[in-house]
């Protein structure tokens, strides 16, 4: 392996950029470790623990459901407890999976020697995208804007809760816990979400650039994808992230259910729509490899088909003494190997890297939170039928 090739597998998806550098300086992580468990605990304590303490001091952490205490707020649980912690924990999963994928490109080796330099440049470009100060600044700005938009919603909601004190004829007054969520918890949640989406886009672009290089593929590879089957495992790296976002979507669906009855039709539409969004985002970068795989399949079938004609006409002459169709020519008397098995295997080559078996964990992570919410208002049998239909598509 050349020195240039060895650089391909050193892409660290969760390193770099100002937020990483800040955490490095204050000791939340190390260059050789993301310390995801410790960081997840600290951030959850900041985003969910502090509002809990403030709500408890104000007597708004527990109480009847009609008073909307903090510990009964599904949105707060989903965003600040589950999602924030899961976003941090998922960093290690995605980084390990991306690194293993790129190293397999080297180990196979899938990338032709003539394209190694281009592959290294693609990785370096991805590193620049990952480290972009502008991208993180935009993520932070959007997170702050979303939090500002939440302020106007809170001041106009009817009734008191852990977040607001309703004042008849006036705007609601926000509690200290609500102010903390607006200024700290909300921006952290949205920033981590948007930052992960951005880095997912950077990874997607890297895969698409690698797909455009000269690849050493073989149609008869046992993985059924020309030797690229390992790339199809990438969506599984986002299982925890998908579960976290699905919890947030599920909490929103639960709040909708408090306002109006959830029907089977609505639950099916929401779950199917969300599953399509998840699959679309995770599978889209894999479609870039469909073109080289389609060319490989077409050209291999053409080559093996031509050789099969020669082999079987030769076998026919040896068996029958002559060819039934078109007679015998001197040019046809050649000794070639039987390509029938290769032709048959090539015909089974799939140009799509995503398979049901690899997407089931992601589908389960996407649907379980929504199914749990649906089960609170619909019969278990109906929810089970919806899940069965969606998972067996």
GROMACS .gro file of C-alpha atoms in nm:
model
  393
    1UNK     CA    1   0.000   0.000   0.000
    2UNK     CA    2   0.136   0.340  -0.096
    3UNK     CA    3   0.164   0.627   0.149
    4UNK     CA    4  -0.103   0.817  -0.047
    5UNK     CA    5  -0.344   0.524  -0.028
    6UNK     CA    6  -0.296   0.493   0.348
    7UNK     CA    7  -0.426   0.850   0.391
    8UNK     CA    8  -0.769   0.753   0.259
    9UNK     CA    9  -0.863   0.555   0.569
   10UNK     CA   10  -0.757   0.825   0.812
   11UNK     CA   11  -1.069   1.037   0.771
   12UNK     CA   12  -1.207   1.112   1.118
   13UNK     CA   13  -1.568   1.219   1.069
   14UNK     CA   14  -1.625   1.348   1.425
   15UNK     CA   15  -1.301   1.546   1.462
   16UNK     CA   16  -1.219   1.898   1.359
   17UNK     CA   17  -1.397   2.236   1.340
   18UNK     CA   18  -1.434   2.502   1.613
   19UNK     CA   19  -1.674   2.309   1.838
   20UNK     CA   20  -1.437   2.013   1.848
   21UNK     CA   21  -1.142   2.244   1.919
   22UNK     CA   22  -1.334   2.412   2.202
   23UNK     CA   23  -1.411   2.079   2.367
   24UNK     CA   24  -1.048   1.978   2.323
   25UNK     CA   25  -0.922   2.293   2.495
   26UNK     CA   26  -1.149   2.259   2.798
   27UNK     CA   27  -1.072   1.889   2.835
   28UNK     CA   28  -1.406   1.736   2.738
   29UNK     CA   29  -1.231   1.510   2.487
   30UNK     CA   30  -0.883   1.408   2.377
   31UNK     CA   31  -0.724   1.381   2.036
   32UNK     CA   32  -0.712   1.003   2.075
   33UNK     CA   33  -1.063   0.970   2.223
   34UNK     CA   34  -1.397   1.138   2.171
   35UNK     CA   35  -1.496   1.055   2.532
   36UNK     CA   36  -1.857   1.031   2.416
   37UNK     CA   37  -1.999   0.889   2.740
   38UNK     CA   38  -1.862   1.171   2.955
   39UNK     CA   39  -1.959   1.440   2.706
   40UNK     CA   40  -2.309   1.299   2.666
   41UNK     CA   41  -2.358   1.303   3.042
   42UNK     CA   42  -2.234   1.661   3.074
   43UNK     CA   43  -2.446   1.795   2.789
   44UNK     CA   44  -2.758   1.615   2.909
   45UNK     CA   45  -2.698   1.762   3.254
   46UNK     CA   46  -2.679   2.108   3.096
   47UNK     CA   47  -2.976   2.076   2.862
   48UNK     CA   48  -3.214   1.864   3.071
   49UNK     CA   49  -3.076   1.855   3.425
   50UNK     CA   50  -3.054   2.231   3.481
   51UNK     CA   51  -3.414   2.301   3.368
   52UNK     CA   52  -3.526   2.011   3.588
   53UNK     CA   53  -3.359   2.167   3.893
   54UNK     CA   54  -3.499   2.513   3.812
   55UNK     CA   55  -3.846   2.365   3.765
   56UNK     CA   56  -3.817   2.173   4.091
   57UNK     CA   57  -3.719   2.489   4.282
   58UNK     CA   58  -4.023   2.665   4.134
   59UNK     CA   59  -4.248   2.371   4.220
   60UNK     CA   60  -4.312   2.291   3.855
   61UNK     CA   61  -4.117   1.966   3.809
   62UNK     CA   62  -4.399   1.737   3.926
   63UNK     CA   63  -4.772   1.768   3.955
   64UNK     CA   64  -5.101   1.690   3.782
   65UNK     CA   65  -5.093   1.650   3.406
   66UNK     CA   66  -5.318   1.953   3.356
   67UNK     CA   67  -5.044   2.172   3.509
   68UNK     CA   68  -4.791   2.045   3.250
   69UNK     CA   69  -4.496   1.981   3.486
   70UNK     CA   70  -4.147   1.947   3.345
   71UNK     CA   71  -4.118   1.571   3.404
   72UNK     CA   72  -4.433   1.509   3.200
   73UNK     CA   73  -4.318   1.717   2.903
   74UNK     CA   74  -4.241   1.465   2.626
   75UNK     CA   75  -4.079   1.729   2.406
   76UNK     CA   76  -3.828   1.816   2.680
   77UNK     CA   77  -3.752   1.448   2.740
   78UNK     CA   78  -3.708   1.375   2.369
   79UNK     CA   79  -3.496   1.677   2.281
   80UNK     CA   80  -3.285   1.746   2.586
   81UNK     CA   81  -3.248   1.404   2.745
   82UNK     CA   82  -3.268   1.142   2.469
   83UNK     CA   83  -3.161   1.332   2.157
   84UNK     CA   84  -2.875   1.540   2.299
   85UNK     CA   85  -2.719   1.235   2.464
   86UNK     CA   86  -2.772   1.016   2.157
   87UNK     CA   87  -2.627   1.276   1.921
   88UNK     CA   88  -2.302   1.274   2.116
   89UNK     CA   89  -2.289   0.896   2.155
   90UNK     CA   90  -2.356   0.852   1.782
   91UNK     CA   91  -2.038   1.043   1.696
   92UNK     CA   92  -1.823   0.742   1.780
   93UNK     CA   93  -2.046   0.505   1.583
   94UNK     CA   94  -2.039   0.712   1.267
   95UNK     CA   95  -1.668   0.785   1.288
   96UNK     CA   96  -1.577   0.418   1.334
   97UNK     CA   97  -1.808   0.310   1.051
   98UNK     CA   98  -1.682   0.573   0.807
   99UNK     CA   99  -1.321   0.495   0.887
  100UNK     CA  100  -1.378   0.119   0.843
  101UNK     CA  101  -1.549   0.182   0.508
  102UNK     CA  102  -1.262   0.390   0.373
  103UNK     CA  103  -1.006   0.140   0.498
  104UNK     CA  104  -1.188  -0.135   0.311
  105UNK     CA  105  -1.150   0.072  -0.005
  106UNK     CA  106  -0.774   0.044   0.059
  107UNK     CA  107  -0.764  -0.315   0.177
  108UNK     CA  108  -0.956  -0.466  -0.117
  109UNK     CA  109  -0.815  -0.259  -0.296
  110UNK     CA  110  -1.119  -0.119  -0.477
  111UNK     CA  111  -0.965   0.205  -0.605
  112UNK     CA  112  -0.741   0.166  -0.910
  113UNK     CA  113  -0.380   0.286  -0.866
  114UNK     CA  114  -0.436   0.556  -1.127
  115UNK     CA  115  -0.711   0.708  -0.910
  116UNK     CA  116  -0.541   0.696  -0.570
  117UNK     CA  117  -0.431   1.060  -0.583
  118UNK     CA  118  -0.784   1.167  -0.676
  119UNK     CA  119  -0.921   0.963  -0.386
  120UNK     CA  120  -0.680   1.129  -0.144
  121UNK     CA  121  -0.785   1.471  -0.275
  122UNK     CA  122  -1.151   1.375  -0.224
  123UNK     CA  123  -1.077   1.283   0.138
  124UNK     CA  124  -0.885   1.606   0.194
  125UNK     CA  125  -1.175   1.801   0.048
  126UNK     CA  126  -1.410   1.619   0.286
  127UNK     CA  127  -1.181   1.715   0.574
  128UNK     CA  128  -1.204   2.080   0.473
  129UNK     CA  129  -1.584   2.054   0.466
  130UNK     CA  130  -1.584   1.883   0.805
  131UNK     CA  131  -1.358   2.154   0.951
  132UNK     CA  132  -1.547   2.445   0.795
  133UNK     CA  133  -1.586   2.735   1.036
  134UNK     CA  134  -1.852   2.884   0.810
  135UNK     CA  135  -2.062   2.567   0.822
  136UNK     CA  136  -2.055   2.552   1.200
  137UNK     CA  137  -2.130   2.924   1.224
  138UNK     CA  138  -2.435   2.875   1.002
  139UNK     CA  139  -2.547   2.579   1.215
  140UNK     CA  140  -2.513   2.790   1.530
  141UNK     CA  141  -2.695   3.085   1.376
  142UNK     CA  142  -2.983   2.865   1.262
  143UNK     CA  143  -3.000   2.706   1.608
  144UNK     CA  144  -3.028   3.050   1.768
  145UNK     CA  145  -3.292   3.163   1.519
  146UNK     CA  146  -3.504   2.856   1.587
  147UNK     CA  147  -3.479   2.925   1.959
  148UNK     CA  148  -3.585   3.288   1.906
  149UNK     CA  149  -3.885   3.163   1.708
  150UNK     CA  150  -3.973   2.939   2.003
  151UNK     CA  151  -3.999   3.246   2.228
  152UNK     CA  152  -4.296   3.388   2.041
  153UNK     CA  153  -4.472   3.051   2.056
  154UNK     CA  154  -4.422   3.018   2.430
  155UNK     CA  155  -4.556   3.365   2.505
  156UNK     CA  156  -4.880   3.289   2.325
  157UNK     CA  157  -4.968   2.936   2.439
  158UNK     CA  158  -5.283   2.911   2.652
  159UNK     CA  159  -5.251   2.808   3.015
  160UNK     CA  160  -4.961   2.780   3.257
  161UNK     CA  161  -4.695   2.512   3.253
  162UNK     CA  162  -4.342   2.452   3.375
  163UNK     CA  163  -4.227   2.693   3.104
  164UNK     CA  164  -4.474   2.981   3.133
  165UNK     CA  165  -4.700   3.160   3.376
  166UNK     CA  166  -5.017   3.260   3.197
  167UNK     CA  167  -5.141   3.617   3.249
  168UNK     CA  168  -5.497   3.691   3.130
  169UNK     CA  169  -5.496   3.965   2.870
  170UNK     CA  170  -5.116   3.980   2.860
  171UNK     CA  171  -4.828   3.784   2.716
  172UNK     CA  172  -4.720   3.484   2.918
  173UNK     CA  173  -4.425   3.526   3.152
  174UNK     CA  174  -4.146   3.273   3.100
  175UNK     CA  175  -4.001   3.082   3.395
  176UNK     CA  176  -3.627   3.057   3.464
  177UNK     CA  177  -3.634   2.699   3.332
  178UNK     CA  178  -3.788   2.821   3.006
  179UNK     CA  179  -3.531   3.096   2.969
  180UNK     CA  180  -3.254   2.838   3.018
  181UNK     CA  181  -3.406   2.617   2.751
  182UNK     CA  182  -3.435   2.909   2.511
  183UNK     CA  183  -3.081   3.031   2.567
  184UNK     CA  184  -2.890   2.706   2.631
  185UNK     CA  185  -3.079   2.378   2.589
  186UNK     CA  186  -3.257   2.460   2.264
  187UNK     CA  187  -2.952   2.603   2.084
  188UNK     CA  188  -2.740   2.303   2.191
  189UNK     CA  189  -3.001   2.056   2.065
  190UNK     CA  190  -3.050   2.227   1.731
  191UNK     CA  191  -2.678   2.291   1.684
  192UNK     CA  192  -2.590   1.925   1.741
  193UNK     CA  193  -2.867   1.817   1.506
  194UNK     CA  194  -2.770   2.056   1.227
  195UNK     CA  195  -2.399   1.984   1.274
  196UNK     CA  196  -2.460   1.612   1.234
  197UNK     CA  197  -2.671   1.670   0.923
  198UNK     CA  198  -2.395   1.887   0.774
  199UNK     CA  199  -2.129   1.623   0.840
  200UNK     CA  200  -2.359   1.361   0.691
  201UNK     CA  201  -2.377   1.575   0.378
  202UNK     CA  202  -1.995   1.599   0.369
  203UNK     CA  203  -1.972   1.219   0.394
  204UNK     CA  204  -2.233   1.183   0.120
  205UNK     CA  205  -2.031   1.405  -0.112
  206UNK     CA  206  -1.715   1.207  -0.036
  207UNK     CA  207  -1.884   0.881  -0.136
  208UNK     CA  208  -2.014   1.036  -0.456
  209UNK     CA  209  -1.666   1.154  -0.550
  210UNK     CA  210  -1.520   0.810  -0.481
  211UNK     CA  211  -1.792   0.656  -0.698
  212UNK     CA  212  -1.673   0.869  -0.989
  213UNK     CA  213  -1.319   0.728  -0.977
  214UNK     CA  214  -1.181   0.425  -1.161
  215UNK     CA  215  -1.281   0.132  -0.942
  216UNK     CA  216  -1.148  -0.225  -0.946
  217UNK     CA  217  -1.481  -0.405  -0.952
  218UNK     CA  218  -1.559  -0.764  -1.045
  219UNK     CA  219  -1.905  -0.882  -1.143
  220UNK     CA  220  -1.870  -1.226  -0.981
  221UNK     CA  221  -1.779  -1.098  -0.636
  222UNK     CA  222  -1.964  -1.304  -0.372
  223UNK     CA  223  -2.117  -0.995  -0.208
  224UNK     CA  224  -2.341  -0.953  -0.512
  225UNK     CA  225  -2.236  -0.589  -0.551
  226UNK     CA  226  -1.916  -0.617  -0.751
  227UNK     CA  227  -1.701  -0.588  -0.436
  228UNK     CA  228  -1.880  -0.278  -0.300
  229UNK     CA  229  -2.114  -0.457  -0.062
  230UNK     CA  230  -1.933  -0.312   0.241
  231UNK     CA  231  -2.040   0.040   0.139
  232UNK     CA  232  -2.402  -0.065   0.177
  233UNK     CA  233  -2.348  -0.111   0.551
  234UNK     CA  234  -2.293   0.263   0.603
  235UNK     CA  235  -2.659   0.353   0.684
  236UNK     CA  236  -2.641   0.131   0.993
  237UNK     CA  237  -2.390   0.375   1.143
  238UNK     CA  238  -2.672   0.629   1.178
  239UNK     CA  239  -2.909   0.400   1.369
  240UNK     CA  240  -2.866   0.579   1.703
  241UNK     CA  241  -2.895   0.922   1.543
  242UNK     CA  242  -3.212   0.818   1.358
  243UNK     CA  243  -3.359   0.680   1.681
  244UNK     CA  244  -3.292   1.010   1.859
  245UNK     CA  245  -3.455   1.221   1.588
  246UNK     CA  246  -3.745   0.975   1.573
  247UNK     CA  247  -3.802   1.027   1.945
  248UNK     CA  248  -3.835   1.399   1.880
  249UNK     CA  249  -4.078   1.335   1.592
  250UNK     CA  250  -4.267   1.090   1.814
  251UNK     CA  251  -4.296   1.348   2.092
  252UNK     CA  252  -4.438   1.598   1.844
  253UNK     CA  253  -4.684   1.333   1.727
  254UNK     CA  254  -4.781   1.267   2.090
  255UNK     CA  255  -4.848   1.637   2.147
  256UNK     CA  256  -5.062   1.638   1.833
  257UNK     CA  257  -5.253   1.346   1.980
  258UNK     CA  258  -5.335   1.551   2.289
  259UNK     CA  259  -5.508   1.810   2.073
  260UNK     CA  260  -5.699   1.570   1.847
  261UNK     CA  261  -5.750   1.197   1.825
  262UNK     CA  262  -5.482   1.009   1.633
  263UNK     CA  263  -5.630   0.787   1.363
  264UNK     CA  264  -5.484   0.477   1.199
  265UNK     CA  265  -5.463   0.663   0.868
  266UNK     CA  266  -5.273   0.953   1.020
  267UNK     CA  267  -5.035   0.723   1.210
  268UNK     CA  268  -4.965   0.518   0.897
  269UNK     CA  269  -4.903   0.828   0.686
  270UNK     CA  270  -4.668   0.983   0.942
  271UNK     CA  271  -4.470   0.662   0.996
  272UNK     CA  272  -4.445   0.583   0.624
  273UNK     CA  273  -4.350   0.940   0.540
  274UNK     CA  274  -4.084   0.954   0.809
  275UNK     CA  275  -3.941   0.618   0.698
  276UNK     CA  276  -3.917   0.743   0.339
  277UNK     CA  277  -3.735   1.056   0.455
  278UNK     CA  278  -3.484   0.852   0.658
  279UNK     CA  279  -3.423   0.602   0.378
  280UNK     CA  280  -3.398   0.878   0.121
  281UNK     CA  281  -3.132   1.070   0.314
  282UNK     CA  282  -2.926   0.763   0.404
  283UNK     CA  283  -2.952   0.578   0.072
  284UNK     CA  284  -2.910   0.871  -0.166
  285UNK     CA  285  -2.526   0.879  -0.149
  286UNK     CA  286  -2.516   0.505  -0.224
  287UNK     CA  287  -2.696   0.557  -0.554
  288UNK     CA  288  -2.378   0.714  -0.693
  289UNK     CA  289  -2.228   0.365  -0.718
  290UNK     CA  290  -2.518   0.238  -0.929
  291UNK     CA  291  -2.373   0.379  -1.251
  292UNK     CA  292  -2.034   0.203  -1.231
  293UNK     CA  293  -2.207  -0.117  -1.121
  294UNK     CA  294  -2.454  -0.095  -1.409
  295UNK     CA  295  -2.167  -0.048  -1.656
  296UNK     CA  296  -1.982  -0.340  -1.501
  297UNK     CA  297  -2.286  -0.564  -1.532
  298UNK     CA  298  -2.362  -0.462  -1.889
  299UNK     CA  299  -2.005  -0.501  -2.015
  300UNK     CA  300  -1.946  -0.829  -1.830
  301UNK     CA  301  -2.267  -0.978  -1.964
  302UNK     CA  302  -2.169  -0.872  -2.315
  303UNK     CA  303  -1.818  -1.018  -2.284
  304UNK     CA  304  -1.924  -1.346  -2.121
  305UNK     CA  305  -2.217  -1.375  -2.361
  306UNK     CA  306  -1.984  -1.351  -2.660
  307UNK     CA  307  -1.746  -1.605  -2.512
  308UNK     CA  308  -2.036  -1.836  -2.426
  309UNK     CA  309  -2.138  -1.836  -2.792
  310UNK     CA  310  -1.789  -1.945  -2.895
  311UNK     CA  311  -1.758  -2.208  -2.623
  312UNK     CA  312  -2.096  -2.369  -2.683
  313UNK     CA  313  -2.058  -2.370  -3.063
  314UNK     CA  314  -1.723  -2.544  -3.016
  315UNK     CA  315  -1.885  -2.790  -2.774
  316UNK     CA  316  -2.167  -2.845  -3.029
  317UNK     CA  317  -1.917  -2.924  -3.307
  318UNK     CA  318  -1.730  -3.169  -3.085
  319UNK     CA  319  -2.053  -3.338  -2.980
  320UNK     CA  320  -2.250  -3.338  -3.309
  321UNK     CA  321  -1.969  -3.303  -3.557
  322UNK     CA  322  -2.098  -2.980  -3.695
  323UNK     CA  323  -2.289  -2.665  -3.602
  324UNK     CA  324  -2.662  -2.670  -3.655
  325UNK     CA  325  -2.689  -2.297  -3.728
  326UNK     CA  326  -2.466  -2.107  -3.973
  327UNK     CA  327  -2.238  -2.405  -4.033
  328UNK     CA  328  -1.868  -2.422  -3.947
  329UNK     CA  329  -1.590  -2.175  -4.022
  330UNK     CA  330  -1.221  -2.203  -3.956
  331UNK     CA  331  -1.227  -1.885  -3.752
  332UNK     CA  332  -1.465  -2.045  -3.504
  333UNK     CA  333  -1.234  -2.326  -3.408
  334UNK     CA  334  -1.091  -2.177  -3.092
  335UNK     CA  335  -1.043  -2.320  -2.745
  336UNK     CA  336  -1.210  -2.100  -2.480
  337UNK     CA  337  -1.318  -2.161  -2.121
  338UNK     CA  338  -1.685  -2.209  -2.034
  339UNK     CA  339  -1.815  -1.870  -1.904
  340UNK     CA  340  -2.164  -1.998  -1.819
  341UNK     CA  341  -2.121  -1.974  -1.442
  342UNK     CA  342  -1.976  -1.625  -1.467
  343UNK     CA  343  -2.260  -1.518  -1.695
  344UNK     CA  344  -2.519  -1.656  -1.452
  345UNK     CA  345  -2.354  -1.488  -1.149
  346UNK     CA  346  -2.323  -1.156  -1.334
  347UNK     CA  347  -2.694  -1.166  -1.412
  348UNK     CA  348  -2.762  -1.168  -1.037
  349UNK     CA  349  -2.539  -0.865  -0.972
  350UNK     CA  350  -2.735  -0.590  -0.797
  351UNK     CA  351  -2.653  -0.231  -0.884
  352UNK     CA  352  -2.817  -0.111  -0.560
  353UNK     CA  353  -2.601  -0.119  -0.248
  354UNK     CA  354  -2.885  -0.085   0.001
  355UNK     CA  355  -3.057  -0.409   0.092
  356UNK     CA  356  -3.345  -0.489   0.324
  357UNK     CA  357  -3.121  -0.681   0.563
  358UNK     CA  358  -2.893  -0.381   0.615
  359UNK     CA  359  -3.177  -0.128   0.639
  360UNK     CA  360  -3.393  -0.314   0.891
  361UNK     CA  361  -3.201  -0.179   1.197
  362UNK     CA  362  -3.245   0.176   1.067
  363UNK     CA  363  -3.613   0.114   0.993
  364UNK     CA  364  -3.670  -0.022   1.344
  365UNK     CA  365  -3.492   0.278   1.498
  366UNK     CA  366  -3.705   0.514   1.290
  367UNK     CA  367  -4.039   0.347   1.361
  368UNK     CA  368  -4.023   0.230   1.724
  369UNK     CA  369  -4.066   0.574   1.889
  370UNK     CA  370  -4.356   0.658   1.659
  371UNK     CA  371  -4.514   0.316   1.715
  372UNK     CA  372  -4.489   0.362   2.092
  373UNK     CA  373  -4.677   0.691   2.064
  374UNK     CA  374  -4.939   0.542   1.831
  375UNK     CA  375  -4.994   0.255   2.075
  376UNK     CA  376  -5.115   0.502   2.338
  377UNK     CA  377  -5.419   0.588   2.123
  378UNK     CA  378  -5.463   0.296   1.885
  379UNK     CA  379  -5.516  -0.076   1.949
  380UNK     CA  380  -5.190  -0.270   1.970
  381UNK     CA  381  -5.309  -0.494   1.688
  382UNK     CA  382  -5.347  -0.198   1.451
  383UNK     CA  383  -5.000  -0.066   1.540
  384UNK     CA  384  -4.849  -0.411   1.484
  385UNK     CA  385  -5.012  -0.431   1.141
  386UNK     CA  386  -4.870  -0.090   1.046
  387UNK     CA  387  -4.520  -0.193   1.156
  388UNK     CA  388  -4.542  -0.523   0.971
  389UNK     CA  389  -4.647  -0.355   0.648
  390UNK     CA  390  -4.372  -0.093   0.666
  391UNK     CA  391  -4.091  -0.330   0.768
  392UNK     CA  392  -4.180  -0.583   0.498
  393UNK     CA  393  -4.199  -0.334   0.212
   0.00000   0.00000   0.00000
